[in-house]
mmCIF file of N, CA and C in Angstrom:
data_model
loop_
_atom_site.group_PDB
_atom_site.id
_atom_site.type_symbol
_atom_site.label_atom_id
_atom_site.label_comp_id
_atom_site.label_asym_id
_atom_site.label_seq_id
_atom_site.Cartn_x
_atom_site.Cartn_y
_atom_site.Cartn_z
ATOM 1 N N MET G 1 -282.115 -82.666 94.808
ATOM 2 C CA MET G 1 -281.097 -81.281 94.971
ATOM 3 C C MET G 1 -282.181 -80.345 93.927
ATOM 4 N N GLY G 2 -282.788 -79.839 94.324
ATOM 5 C CA GLY G 2 -283.577 -78.882 94.037
ATOM 6 C C GLY G 2 -284.247 -79.148 92.405
ATOM 7 N N GLY G 3 -284.046 -79.929 91.923
ATOM 8 C CA GLY G 3 -284.557 -80.403 90.776
ATOM 9 C C GLY G 3 -283.190 -80.446 89.540
ATOM 10 N N PHE G 4 -282.278 -80.074 90.115
ATOM 11 C CA PHE G 4 -280.664 -80.257 89.595
ATOM 12 C C PHE G 4 -279.853 -80.955 89.826
ATOM 13 N N LYS G 5 -279.605 -81.572 88.215
ATOM 14 C CA LYS G 5 -278.854 -82.619 88.662
ATOM 15 C C LYS G 5 -277.191 -82.610 88.150
ATOM 16 N N ILE G 6 -276.410 -83.421 89.113
ATOM 17 C CA ILE G 6 -275.244 -83.268 89.272
ATOM 18 C C ILE G 6 -274.587 -84.549 88.280
ATOM 19 N N LYS G 7 -273.434 -84.046 86.915
ATOM 20 C CA LYS G 7 -273.165 -85.015 86.221
ATOM 21 C C LYS G 7 -271.497 -84.631 86.320
ATOM 22 N N PRO G 8 -270.904 -86.108 85.767
ATOM 23 C CA PRO G 8 -269.653 -85.535 85.832
ATOM 24 C C PRO G 8 -269.174 -84.625 85.346
ATOM 25 N N SER G 9 -269.902 -84.125 83.736
ATOM 26 C CA SER G 9 -269.689 -82.664 83.327
ATOM 27 C C SER G 9 -269.853 -81.340 84.144
ATOM 28 N N THR G 10 -270.812 -81.408 84.927
ATOM 29 C CA THR G 10 -270.596 -80.389 85.630
ATOM 30 C C THR G 10 -269.706 -79.125 86.178
ATOM 31 N N LYS G 11 -269.846 -77.604 85.832
ATOM 32 C CA LYS G 11 -269.114 -77.048 85.852
ATOM 33 C C LYS G 11 -269.215 -76.245 87.071
ATOM 34 N N ILE G 12 -268.728 -75.427 87.889
ATOM 35 C CA ILE G 12 -268.931 -74.716 88.702
ATOM 36 C C ILE G 12 -269.630 -73.513 88.350
ATOM 37 N N THR G 13 -269.547 -73.365 87.379
ATOM 38 C CA THR G 13 -270.431 -72.062 86.850
ATOM 39 C C THR G 13 -272.265 -72.585 86.080
ATOM 40 N N ASP G 14 -272.167 -73.798 86.683
ATOM 41 C CA ASP G 14 -273.653 -74.575 85.947
ATOM 42 C C ASP G 14 -274.207 -74.685 87.558
ATOM 43 N N LEU G 15 -273.752 -74.439 88.250
ATOM 44 C CA LEU G 15 -274.473 -74.459 89.641
ATOM 45 C C LEU G 15 -275.636 -73.635 90.107
ATOM 46 N N PRO G 16 -277.008 -74.170 90.296
ATOM 47 C CA PRO G 16 -277.779 -73.144 90.945
ATOM 48 C C PRO G 16 -277.243 -72.282 91.740
ATOM 49 N N GLU G 17 -277.656 -70.625 92.269
ATOM 50 C CA GLU G 17 -277.682 -70.036 93.307
ATOM 51 C C GLU G 17 -278.008 -70.994 94.521
ATOM 52 N N SER G 18 -278.475 -71.795 94.455
ATOM 53 C CA SER G 18 -279.110 -72.716 95.754
ATOM 54 C C SER G 18 -277.344 -73.251 96.566
ATOM 55 N N PHE G 19 -276.298 -73.449 95.465
ATOM 56 C CA PHE G 19 -275.548 -73.962 96.044
ATOM 57 C C PHE G 19 -274.547 -72.896 96.869
ATOM 58 N N GLU G 20 -273.636 -72.886 97.612
ATOM 59 C CA GLU G 20 -272.686 -71.961 98.386
ATOM 60 C C GLU G 20 -271.693 -72.604 97.638
ATOM 61 N N ILE G 21 -270.708 -71.148 97.089
ATOM 62 C CA ILE G 21 -269.313 -71.720 96.448
ATOM 63 C C ILE G 21 -268.168 -71.232 97.287
ATOM 64 N N GLY G 22 -267.461 -71.794 97.595
ATOM 65 C CA GLY G 22 -266.312 -71.012 98.616
ATOM 66 C C GLY G 22 -265.307 -70.843 97.812
ATOM 67 N N GLN G 23 -264.530 -70.310 98.180
ATOM 68 C CA GLN G 23 -262.879 -69.362 97.968
ATOM 69 C C GLN G 23 -262.072 -70.705 97.202
ATOM 70 N N GLU G 24 -261.687 -70.316 96.073
ATOM 71 C CA GLU G 24 -260.563 -71.569 95.740
ATOM 72 C C GLU G 24 -259.354 -71.443 96.581
ATOM 73 N N MET G 25 -258.576 -72.733 97.303
ATOM 74 C CA MET G 25 -257.537 -72.916 97.749
ATOM 75 C C MET G 25 -256.795 -73.979 97.655
ATOM 76 N N ILE G 26 -255.405 -73.881 97.704
ATOM 77 C CA ILE G 26 -254.547 -74.822 97.060
ATOM 78 C C ILE G 26 -254.593 -76.243 98.415
ATOM 79 N N VAL G 27 -254.814 -77.288 97.788
ATOM 80 C CA VAL G 27 -255.210 -78.373 98.904
ATOM 81 C C VAL G 27 -253.837 -79.415 98.134
ATOM 82 N N GLN G 28 -252.844 -80.276 99.027
ATOM 83 C CA GLN G 28 -252.013 -81.154 99.065
ATOM 84 C C GLN G 28 -252.596 -82.129 98.099
ATOM 85 N N ILE G 29 -252.757 -82.997 97.368
ATOM 86 C CA ILE G 29 -253.228 -84.112 96.955
ATOM 87 C C ILE G 29 -251.702 -84.758 96.264
ATOM 88 N N ILE G 30 -251.831 -86.015 97.210
ATOM 89 C CA ILE G 30 -250.427 -86.674 96.955
ATOM 90 C C ILE G 30 -249.351 -85.987 96.946
ATOM 91 N N ARG G 31 -248.652 -85.900 95.882
ATOM 92 C CA ARG G 31 -247.162 -84.841 96.138
ATOM 93 C C ARG G 31 -247.537 -83.629 95.488
ATOM 94 N N ASP G 32 -248.674 -83.300 94.891
ATOM 95 C CA ASP G 32 -249.220 -82.294 94.158
ATOM 96 C C ASP G 32 -249.832 -81.085 94.853
ATOM 97 N N LYS G 33 -249.791 -79.715 94.931
ATOM 98 C CA LYS G 33 -250.552 -78.950 95.282
ATOM 99 C C LYS G 33 -251.667 -78.559 94.405
ATOM 100 N N VAL G 34 -252.689 -78.242 94.469
ATOM 101 C CA VAL G 34 -254.033 -78.647 93.444
ATOM 102 C C VAL G 34 -255.203 -77.379 93.890
ATOM 103 N N PRO G 35 -254.844 -76.758 92.454
ATOM 104 C CA PRO G 35 -256.079 -75.212 93.103
ATOM 105 C C PRO G 35 -257.738 -76.144 93.403
ATOM 106 N N CYS G 36 -258.059 -76.069 94.273
ATOM 107 C CA CYS G 36 -259.581 -77.038 94.478
ATOM 108 C C CYS G 36 -260.687 -75.687 94.743
ATOM 109 N N LYS G 37 -261.930 -75.904 94.466
ATOM 110 C CA LYS G 37 -262.985 -75.198 94.890
ATOM 111 C C LYS G 37 -264.276 -76.181 95.427
ATOM 112 N N PHE G 38 -264.698 -75.758 96.601
ATOM 113 C CA PHE G 38 -265.830 -76.625 97.222
ATOM 114 C C PHE G 38 -266.880 -75.840 97.254
ATOM 115 N N SER G 39 -267.979 -76.268 96.984
ATOM 116 C CA SER G 39 -269.478 -76.232 96.504
ATOM 117 C C SER G 39 -270.210 -77.096 97.610
ATOM 118 N N SER G 40 -271.482 -76.674 98.419
ATOM 119 C CA SER G 40 -272.153 -77.285 99.094
ATOM 120 C C SER G 40 -274.003 -76.567 98.996
ATOM 121 N N TYR G 41 -274.569 -77.920 99.225
ATOM 122 C CA TYR G 41 -276.006 -77.720 99.371
ATOM 123 C C TYR G 41 -276.716 -78.499 100.323
ATOM 124 N N ALA G 42 -277.762 -78.027 100.890
ATOM 125 C CA ALA G 42 -278.694 -78.634 101.748
ATOM 126 C C ALA G 42 -280.132 -78.821 101.903
ATOM 127 N N GLU G 43 -280.912 -79.785 101.436
ATOM 128 C CA GLU G 43 -282.138 -79.709 101.556
ATOM 129 C C GLU G 43 -282.994 -80.674 102.433
ATOM 130 N N THR G 44 -284.222 -80.336 103.048
ATOM 131 C CA THR G 44 -284.921 -81.270 103.857
ATOM 132 C C THR G 44 -286.270 -81.745 103.531
ATOM 133 N N ALA G 45 -286.204 -83.035 102.980
ATOM 134 C CA ALA G 45 -287.781 -83.572 102.421
ATOM 135 C C ALA G 45 -288.000 -85.068 103.659
ATOM 136 N N ASP G 46 -289.098 -85.040 103.648
ATOM 137 C CA ASP G 46 -289.352 -86.431 104.219
ATOM 138 C C ASP G 46 -288.826 -86.334 105.737
ATOM 139 N N ASN G 47 -288.386 -85.292 106.602
ATOM 140 C CA ASN G 47 -287.855 -85.687 107.811
ATOM 141 C C ASN G 47 -286.243 -86.091 107.202
ATOM 142 N N VAL G 48 -285.588 -86.237 106.287
ATOM 143 C CA VAL G 48 -284.256 -86.180 105.994
ATOM 144 C C VAL G 48 -283.993 -85.061 105.370
ATOM 145 N N GLU G 49 -282.539 -84.907 106.135
ATOM 146 C CA GLU G 49 -281.852 -83.797 105.690
ATOM 147 C C GLU G 49 -280.638 -84.414 104.807
ATOM 148 N N THR G 50 -280.460 -83.815 103.440
ATOM 149 C CA THR G 50 -279.493 -84.196 102.348
ATOM 150 C C THR G 50 -278.458 -83.003 102.407
ATOM 151 N N ARG G 51 -277.073 -83.315 102.719
ATOM 152 C CA ARG G 51 -276.276 -82.334 102.366
ATOM 153 C C ARG G 51 -275.278 -83.083 101.317
ATOM 154 N N VAL G 52 -274.959 -82.150 100.542
ATOM 155 C CA VAL G 52 -274.283 -82.473 99.031
ATOM 156 C C VAL G 52 -272.788 -81.718 99.415
ATOM 157 N N ASN G 53 -271.758 -82.146 99.024
ATOM 158 C CA ASN G 53 -270.658 -81.526 98.894
ATOM 159 C C ASN G 53 -270.085 -81.344 97.712
ATOM 160 N N LEU G 54 -269.491 -80.525 97.045
ATOM 161 C CA LEU G 54 -268.688 -80.875 95.611
ATOM 162 C C LEU G 54 -267.261 -80.220 96.017
ATOM 163 N N ARG G 55 -266.339 -81.042 95.029
ATOM 164 C CA ARG G 55 -264.987 -80.964 95.281
ATOM 165 C C ARG G 55 -264.872 -80.401 93.688
ATOM 166 N N PHE G 56 -263.800 -79.220 92.883
ATOM 167 C CA PHE G 56 -263.772 -79.217 91.891
ATOM 168 C C PHE G 56 -262.116 -79.337 91.852
ATOM 169 N N GLU G 57 -261.497 -79.798 91.000
ATOM 170 C CA GLU G 57 -259.800 -79.328 90.631
ATOM 171 C C GLU G 57 -259.602 -78.902 89.521
ATOM 172 N N ARG G 58 -259.155 -77.713 89.200
ATOM 173 C CA ARG G 58 -258.653 -77.031 88.162
ATOM 174 C C ARG G 58 -260.272 -76.910 87.474
ATOM 175 N N ASN G 59 -261.238 -76.847 87.978
ATOM 176 C CA ASN G 59 -262.670 -76.027 87.393
ATOM 177 C C ASN G 59 -263.724 -77.607 87.118
ATOM 178 N N GLU G 60 -262.808 -78.660 87.302
ATOM 179 C CA GLU G 60 -263.451 -80.421 86.907
ATOM 180 C C GLU G 60 -263.878 -80.652 88.273
ATOM 181 N N LEU G 61 -265.455 -80.906 87.857
ATOM 182 C CA LEU G 61 -265.972 -81.803 89.087
ATOM 183 C C LEU G 61 -265.175 -83.444 89.413
ATOM 184 N N VAL G 62 -264.328 -83.331 90.637
ATOM 185 C CA VAL G 62 -263.980 -84.542 90.711
ATOM 186 C C VAL G 62 -264.718 -85.541 91.918
ATOM 187 N N SER G 63 -265.118 -84.935 92.851
ATOM 188 C CA SER G 63 -265.761 -85.848 93.768
ATOM 189 C C SER G 63 -267.229 -85.202 94.151
ATOM 190 N N VAL G 64 -268.109 -86.216 94.778
ATOM 191 C CA VAL G 64 -269.312 -85.823 95.180
ATOM 192 C C VAL G 64 -269.203 -86.503 96.595
ATOM 193 N N PHE G 65 -269.651 -85.727 97.708
ATOM 194 C CA PHE G 65 -269.829 -86.350 98.777
ATOM 195 C C PHE G 65 -271.472 -86.258 99.663
ATOM 196 N N ILE G 66 -272.218 -87.101 99.870
ATOM 197 C CA ILE G 66 -273.707 -86.909 100.322
ATOM 198 C C ILE G 66 -274.024 -87.501 101.366
ATOM 199 N N HIS G 67 -274.293 -86.460 102.441
ATOM 200 C CA HIS G 67 -274.510 -86.837 103.669
ATOM 201 C C HIS G 67 -275.778 -86.568 103.845
ATOM 202 N N LEU G 68 -276.447 -87.805 104.623
ATOM 203 C CA LEU G 68 -277.842 -88.079 104.871
ATOM 204 C C LEU G 68 -278.124 -88.439 106.175
ATOM 205 N N THR G 69 -279.115 -87.551 106.987
ATOM 206 C CA THR G 69 -279.657 -87.497 108.396
ATOM 207 C C THR G 69 -281.103 -87.400 108.280
ATOM 208 N N ASP G 70 -281.325 -88.507 109.187
ATOM 209 C CA ASP G 70 -282.878 -88.984 109.368
ATOM 210 C C ASP G 70 -282.907 -87.708 110.671
ATOM 211 N N LEU G 71 -283.567 -87.118 110.280
ATOM 212 C CA LEU G 71 -284.264 -86.420 111.507
ATOM 213 C C LEU G 71 -284.792 -86.711 112.714
ATOM 214 N N SER G 72 -285.523 -87.441 112.571
ATOM 215 C CA SER G 72 -286.831 -88.693 113.148
ATOM 216 C C SER G 72 -285.763 -89.364 114.541
ATOM 217 N N LYS G 73 -284.306 -89.426 114.271
ATOM 218 C CA LYS G 73 -283.543 -90.095 115.456
ATOM 219 C C LYS G 73 -282.907 -89.086 115.938
ATOM 220 N N ASN G 74 -282.962 -89.395 117.543
ATOM 221 C CA ASN G 74 -282.364 -88.157 118.231
ATOM 222 C C ASN G 74 -281.576 -88.905 119.209
ATOM 223 N N TYR G 75 -280.170 -88.723 118.738
ATOM 224 C CA TYR G 75 -279.523 -89.555 119.652
ATOM 225 C C TYR G 75 -278.863 -88.382 120.696
ATOM 226 N N ILE G 76 -279.603 -89.107 121.863
ATOM 227 C CA ILE G 76 -279.320 -88.103 123.100
ATOM 228 C C ILE G 76 -278.317 -89.075 123.814
ATOM 229 N N GLU G 77 -277.774 -90.118 123.730
ATOM 230 C CA GLU G 77 -276.107 -90.686 124.044
ATOM 231 C C GLU G 77 -275.331 -91.230 123.283
ATOM 232 N N ALA G 78 -274.226 -90.381 123.176
ATOM 233 C CA ALA G 78 -273.145 -91.119 122.075
ATOM 234 C C ALA G 78 -272.999 -92.585 121.879
ATOM 235 N N ASP G 79 -273.452 -93.564 122.713
ATOM 236 C CA ASP G 79 -273.399 -94.724 122.351
ATOM 237 C C ASP G 79 -274.772 -95.255 121.472
ATOM 238 N N ASP G 80 -275.642 -94.336 121.313
ATOM 239 C CA ASP G 80 -276.982 -94.265 120.548
ATOM 240 C C ASP G 80 -276.573 -94.090 119.342
ATOM 241 N N PHE G 81 -275.465 -92.854 119.068
ATOM 242 C CA PHE G 81 -274.901 -92.612 117.762
ATOM 243 C C PHE G 81 -274.074 -94.141 117.498
ATOM 244 N N TYR G 82 -273.123 -94.084 118.207
ATOM 245 C CA TYR G 82 -272.416 -95.094 117.806
ATOM 246 C C TYR G 82 -273.056 -96.422 117.178
ATOM 247 N N SER G 83 -274.020 -97.104 118.244
ATOM 248 C CA SER G 83 -274.387 -98.242 118.200
ATOM 249 C C SER G 83 -275.302 -98.249 116.544
ATOM 250 N N SER G 84 -275.607 -97.277 116.142
ATOM 251 C CA SER G 84 -276.502 -97.077 114.861
ATOM 252 C C SER G 84 -275.888 -96.882 113.541
ATOM 253 N N THR G 85 -274.581 -96.646 113.857
ATOM 254 C CA THR G 85 -273.483 -96.678 112.452
ATOM 255 C C THR G 85 -274.323 -97.827 111.231
ATOM 256 N N GLN G 86 -274.128 -99.124 111.754
ATOM 257 C CA GLN G 86 -274.574 -99.961 110.656
ATOM 258 C C GLN G 86 -276.026 -99.231 109.868
ATOM 259 N N ASP G 87 -276.829 -98.929 110.598
ATOM 260 C CA ASP G 87 -277.973 -98.494 110.320
ATOM 261 C C ASP G 87 -277.795 -97.151 109.679
ATOM 262 N N ARG G 88 -276.941 -96.582 109.857
ATOM 263 C CA ARG G 88 -277.327 -95.055 108.830
ATOM 264 C C ARG G 88 -276.501 -95.617 107.736
ATOM 265 N N LYS G 89 -275.416 -96.625 107.695
ATOM 266 C CA LYS G 89 -274.952 -97.286 106.547
ATOM 267 C C LYS G 89 -275.617 -97.944 105.650
ATOM 268 N N GLN G 90 -276.454 -98.102 106.284
ATOM 269 C CA GLN G 90 -277.854 -99.011 105.007
ATOM 270 C C GLN G 90 -278.623 -98.219 104.488
ATOM 271 N N MET G 91 -278.949 -96.915 105.802
ATOM 272 C CA MET G 91 -279.990 -96.125 104.616
ATOM 273 C C MET G 91 -279.082 -94.984 103.235
ATOM 274 N N HIS G 92 -277.898 -95.145 103.639
ATOM 275 C CA HIS G 92 -277.005 -94.349 102.820
ATOM 276 C C HIS G 92 -276.999 -95.427 101.252
ATOM 277 N N LEU G 93 -276.522 -96.460 101.599
ATOM 278 C CA LEU G 93 -276.678 -97.576 100.587
ATOM 279 C C LEU G 93 -278.037 -97.694 99.679
ATOM 280 N N ASN G 94 -278.879 -97.916 100.535
ATOM 281 C CA ASN G 94 -280.342 -97.796 100.000
ATOM 282 C C ASN G 94 -280.547 -96.379 99.196
ATOM 283 N N TRP G 95 -280.296 -95.416 99.657
ATOM 284 C CA TRP G 95 -280.188 -93.963 98.767
ATOM 285 C C TRP G 95 -279.281 -94.441 97.406
ATOM 286 N N LEU G 96 -278.427 -94.473 97.560
ATOM 287 C CA LEU G 96 -277.357 -94.760 96.531
ATOM 288 C C LEU G 96 -278.075 -95.651 95.513
ATOM 289 N N GLN G 97 -278.416 -97.074 95.786
ATOM 290 C CA GLN G 97 -278.905 -98.420 95.233
ATOM 291 C C GLN G 97 -280.450 -97.633 94.057
ATOM 292 N N LEU G 98 -281.226 -96.977 94.787
ATOM 293 C CA LEU G 98 -282.369 -96.343 94.114
ATOM 294 C C LEU G 98 -282.107 -95.170 93.098
ATOM 295 N N LYS G 99 -280.825 -94.680 93.429
ATOM 296 C CA LYS G 99 -279.924 -93.581 92.360
ATOM 297 C C LYS G 99 -279.149 -94.114 91.125
ATOM 298 N N LEU G 100 -278.601 -95.550 91.775
ATOM 299 C CA LEU G 100 -277.380 -95.959 90.675
ATOM 300 C C LEU G 100 -278.056 -97.847 90.320
ATOM 301 N N GLY G 101 -278.644 -98.079 90.583
ATOM 302 C CA GLY G 101 -279.423 -99.549 90.971
ATOM 303 C C GLY G 101 -278.847 -100.427 91.739
ATOM 304 N N LYS G 102 -279.510 -101.548 91.842
ATOM 305 C CA LYS G 102 -279.730 -102.439 92.857
ATOM 306 C C LYS G 102 -278.102 -103.055 93.012
ATOM 307 N N GLU G 103 -277.643 -103.209 91.642
ATOM 308 C CA GLU G 103 -276.140 -104.122 91.855
ATOM 309 C C GLU G 103 -275.063 -102.622 92.613
ATOM 310 N N GLN G 104 -275.644 -101.948 93.042
ATOM 311 C CA GLN G 104 -274.743 -100.956 93.193
ATOM 312 C C GLN G 104 -274.652 -101.398 94.727
ATOM 313 N N GLY G 105 -273.078 -101.617 95.259
ATOM 314 C CA GLY G 105 -272.619 -102.261 96.749
ATOM 315 C C GLY G 105 -272.087 -100.879 97.555
ATOM 316 N N SER G 106 -271.765 -101.333 98.453
ATOM 317 C CA SER G 106 -270.895 -100.279 99.675
ATOM 318 C C SER G 106 -269.635 -100.043 98.512
ATOM 319 N N TYR G 107 -269.092 -100.323 98.011
ATOM 320 C CA TYR G 107 -268.059 -99.880 97.021
ATOM 321 C C TYR G 107 -268.170 -100.772 95.855
ATOM 322 N N SER G 108 -268.388 -99.722 94.425
ATOM 323 C CA SER G 108 -268.568 -100.183 92.997
ATOM 324 C C SER G 108 -267.816 -98.870 91.929
ATOM 325 N N VAL G 109 -267.420 -99.886 91.318
ATOM 326 C CA VAL G 109 -266.320 -99.127 90.388
ATOM 327 C C VAL G 109 -266.972 -98.960 88.762
ATOM 328 N N TYR G 110 -267.421 -98.392 88.161
ATOM 329 C CA TYR G 110 -267.879 -97.881 86.922
ATOM 330 C C TYR G 110 -266.719 -97.245 85.809
ATOM 331 N N LYS G 111 -267.287 -97.083 84.803
ATOM 332 C CA LYS G 111 -266.534 -96.496 83.566
ATOM 333 C C LYS G 111 -266.490 -94.609 84.077
ATOM 334 N N TRP G 112 -267.295 -94.320 84.708
ATOM 335 C CA TRP G 112 -267.136 -92.988 84.880
ATOM 336 C C TRP G 112 -266.422 -92.712 86.365
ATOM 337 N N GLY G 113 -266.405 -93.648 86.844
ATOM 338 C CA GLY G 113 -265.542 -93.376 88.296
ATOM 339 C C GLY G 113 -266.220 -94.327 89.251
ATOM 340 N N LYS G 114 -265.780 -94.240 90.670
ATOM 341 C CA LYS G 114 -266.460 -95.203 91.910
ATOM 342 C C LYS G 114 -267.138 -94.377 92.399
ATOM 343 N N ALA G 115 -268.293 -95.261 93.112
ATOM 344 C CA ALA G 115 -269.380 -94.794 93.959
ATOM 345 C C ALA G 115 -269.453 -95.778 95.418
ATOM 346 N N GLY G 116 -269.875 -95.251 96.408
ATOM 347 C CA GLY G 116 -270.034 -96.317 97.655
ATOM 348 C C GLY G 116 -270.844 -95.596 98.974
ATOM 349 N N VAL G 117 -270.261 -96.272 100.011
ATOM 350 C CA VAL G 117 -270.890 -95.744 101.222
ATOM 351 C C VAL G 117 -269.262 -95.814 101.929
ATOM 352 N N ALA G 118 -269.051 -95.055 102.717
ATOM 353 C CA ALA G 118 -268.138 -94.833 103.512
ATOM 354 C C ALA G 118 -268.349 -94.222 104.938
ATOM 355 N N GLN G 119 -267.196 -94.224 105.946
ATOM 356 C CA GLN G 119 -267.122 -93.688 107.407
ATOM 357 C C GLN G 119 -266.117 -93.371 107.885
ATOM 358 N N ASP G 120 -266.123 -92.228 108.225
ATOM 359 C CA ASP G 120 -264.942 -91.568 108.642
ATOM 360 C C ASP G 120 -264.368 -91.915 110.457
ATOM 361 N N ARG G 121 -263.807 -91.403 110.717
ATOM 362 C CA ARG G 121 -263.196 -91.773 112.608
ATOM 363 C C ARG G 121 -264.244 -91.867 113.697
ATOM 364 N N SER G 122 -265.102 -90.469 113.062
ATOM 365 C CA SER G 122 -265.973 -90.698 114.282
ATOM 366 C C SER G 122 -267.210 -91.346 113.843
ATOM 367 N N ASP G 123 -267.539 -92.271 112.920
ATOM 368 C CA ASP G 123 -268.324 -92.872 112.922
ATOM 369 C C ASP G 123 -269.875 -92.386 111.861
ATOM 370 N N ASN G 124 -269.354 -90.921 111.428
ATOM 371 C CA ASN G 124 -270.120 -89.782 110.408
ATOM 372 C C ASN G 124 -269.679 -90.888 108.796
ATOM 373 N N VAL G 125 -270.789 -91.470 108.552
ATOM 374 C CA VAL G 125 -271.314 -92.080 107.154
ATOM 375 C C VAL G 125 -271.625 -91.272 106.021
ATOM 376 N N HIS G 126 -270.973 -91.316 104.926
ATOM 377 C CA HIS G 126 -271.609 -90.520 103.655
ATOM 378 C C HIS G 126 -271.191 -91.133 102.560
ATOM 379 N N ILE G 127 -272.440 -90.755 101.262
ATOM 380 C CA ILE G 127 -271.985 -91.298 100.109
ATOM 381 C C ILE G 127 -270.726 -90.838 99.680
ATOM 382 N N PHE G 128 -270.065 -91.497 98.244
ATOM 383 C CA PHE G 128 -268.969 -90.598 97.830
ATOM 384 C C PHE G 128 -268.865 -91.250 96.493
ATOM 385 N N LEU G 129 -268.744 -90.406 95.382
ATOM 386 C CA LEU G 129 -269.060 -90.379 93.974
ATOM 387 C C LEU G 129 -267.292 -90.109 93.746
ATOM 388 N N HIS G 130 -266.583 -90.378 93.193
ATOM 389 C CA HIS G 130 -265.335 -89.973 92.417
ATOM 390 C C HIS G 130 -265.199 -90.282 90.849
ATOM 391 N N TYR G 131 -265.084 -89.154 90.549
ATOM 392 C CA TYR G 131 -265.189 -89.227 89.138
ATOM 393 C C TYR G 131 -263.595 -89.570 88.259
ATOM 394 N N GLN G 132 -263.578 -89.971 87.137
ATOM 395 C CA GLN G 132 -262.368 -90.498 86.695
ATOM 396 C C GLN G 132 -261.088 -89.240 86.569
ATOM 397 N N ASN G 133 -261.567 -88.197 86.449
ATOM 398 C CA ASN G 133 -260.327 -87.061 86.393
ATOM 399 C C ASN G 133 -260.359 -86.875 87.946
ATOM 400 N N ASN G 134 -260.566 -87.507 89.078
ATOM 401 C CA ASN G 134 -260.181 -87.112 90.519
ATOM 402 C C ASN G 134 -258.589 -87.480 90.197
ATOM 403 N N SER G 135 -257.507 -86.950 90.695
ATOM 404 C CA SER G 135 -256.294 -87.257 90.854
ATOM 405 C C SER G 135 -255.729 -87.602 91.733
ATOM 406 N N TRP G 136 -256.263 -88.131 93.195
ATOM 407 C CA TRP G 136 -256.053 -88.879 93.769
ATOM 408 C C TRP G 136 -256.895 -90.358 93.871
ATOM 409 N N ALA G 137 -258.421 -90.659 93.338
ATOM 410 C CA ALA G 137 -258.845 -91.444 93.654
ATOM 411 C C ALA G 137 -259.098 -92.352 92.497
ATOM 412 N N ARG G 138 -257.928 -92.429 91.679
ATOM 413 C CA ARG G 138 -258.063 -93.443 90.171
ATOM 414 C C ARG G 138 -258.120 -94.544 91.010
#
């Protein structure tokens, strides 16, 4: 991420100018309405686009979402995209294991929080890091 390291202690004011910072908004989290800010960053290297989205609650970093896109893959048909889900999950897991170690699984719990690979209803795949101060991911 341009040489910048994201840590659980990262504050929104620590972010370099390459991160876009959105306006604060109120988000419903379980039963509470919590002020949140979102920030994003994207870079491309070695034919892989890396998009990073950060979520801050009350100015504390609570979650990081990382989306990797292999730009050498061209999904002309929808079936091509959906049939590649397992390969895309593996690409994300490989990246995560490179950063956190081979013991990292598709879902792991650490002292600092939780990390893993997830897929949404549209079969988009991403990496998540939820820190201990995240009010809904405890």
